[in-house]
Amino acid sequence: MLKLNRLERETFKYHAVYSLLNGIMYGGLWLQEIISRKTLHSSNLVITFISMVWPVANLFSIYWGNFIEGRQDRKNLFVLAAFLGRLSLLTVFFVKTGVHLLILLIFVYSFNAFIIPVQNSIFQENYREEKRGILFGLSIAINTFGIIISSITIGKLLDLNEYLFRPIYAICGISGFFSVLLLSKIPIRVKPKKERAGKVHPLIKPIVETIREFKENRDFFIYEIAFMIYGMGFLMVIPIIPQFLVDKLNMTYTQISFARLFIGQVFMMILLPFAGFYFTKINPVPYTSLSFFILGLYPLLLSLSIFQRILDPKMFVYISYMVYSIGMAGVNTVWFLGSIYFAGDRDAAVLQSVHVTMTGIRGLFAPPLGYFIMTHFSDIITFITSSAFFIFASVILLGLHIRRRFFTFSQ
């Protein structure tokens, strides 16, 4: 039984409902590439650009992190993010092409670059260290439950009428709007901003601060290298999957939702509370290495689905997403909580903003690389290359663990 203090109970109450409503929203948004291909008949190039929106929008995160450090008026920024980053989905009724959808998603995801770092401030300040992992795991499990329920419902509705994606996305926007408003109600004790010596232009200051952070915090730098390589493998297959599932395997919305958003999330929902709990008690380096290795099997299994003759290809897709779900349970924990280990007495939002921005950097290169390999070679070569990135990232962290047996993240 969790024994929470008053602040933890108050925080988790809002955080849990936020996670559920946010999950309902993402149950729809995570079908964006499939809707673009199956309903809007977008080209592979347009789908590649759509797959880049979320990571590339995160490039703004270092500016958000630098801007919000030490600020007491974060609630006003939450309201702005709720209106522009969530209610903008109400304009989905004007979406007629994949390009229109691309423009809309730019608005939606740009404000995630603010929301994600602020969440880390909440984890850091409102949850005691010994409770942080399990409470994080529970909140993500609730989020995943929202994604699962939403995706199953949406998949069946889209098979009945694929053009229902417009009212569905409008409802997702309203759900996301209220989720962000709830997050704004959580009290945050803001750490004072630590000013560095010297004056730097505001446009380049976050970049200078990031370079300085990497120089001063070597462990964080290595952590980001491993995640950069992992992220290349993760993002490069996103433009490939829609045409692979829709055109080559002829999967319906219900089948795709079941694979990507039910099977792809259900094991994560079950495992995340345990992953969060053990994350605070073990060395994260081999833990992350194992998660990356498991994920390396997921694109390989996807590529085999069309060649093997043992099972129905769709069943093989389900197995690949089961493996994905298990691996992502570990990666999600590290992705959100890892920066807290490096922050020390600083605001974790600052380091998390760097971490999120690195997602944006790899988002500029990974999907186009996947598109290039797909168009000049084949889907299979793209899947194999993706697996190689995952396993390479795993080997880097395994080598680090072996070389420094007693290595722990700086705290």
Short mmCIF file of N, CA and C in Angstrom, two decimals, residues 17 51 53 123 295 343 381 395:
data_model
loop_
_atom_site.label_atom_id
_atom_site.label_comp_id
_atom_site.label_asym_id
_atom_site.label_seq_id
_atom_site.Cartn_x
_atom_site.Cartn_y
_atom_site.Cartn_z
N VAL A 17 -5.86 11.96 -13.63
CA VAL A 17 -6.93 12.34 -14.56
C VAL A 17 -6.34 12.96 -15.82
N SER A 51 5.33 12.26 -40.00
CA SER A 51 6.04 11.53 -38.94
C SER A 51 7.14 12.37 -38.30
N VAL A 53 6.77 15.66 -37.60
CA VAL A 53 6.22 16.82 -36.90
C VAL A 53 6.46 16.74 -35.40
N PHE A 123 7.37 15.85 -11.26
CA PHE A 123 7.93 14.60 -10.74
C PHE A 123 9.02 14.88 -9.71
N LEU A 295 13.79 -3.91 -27.99
CA LEU A 295 13.19 -3.12 -29.07
C LEU A 295 13.82 -3.44 -30.43
N ALA A 343 19.94 15.99 -12.71
CA ALA A 343 19.63 17.38 -12.39
C ALA A 343 20.24 17.86 -11.07
N ILE A 381 15.13 -3.65 -45.86
CA ILE A 381 16.42 -3.05 -45.52
C ILE A 381 16.24 -1.95 -44.48
N VAL A 395 24.42 -1.87 -27.15
CA VAL A 395 25.82 -2.26 -26.96
C VAL A 395 26.63 -1.13 -26.32
#
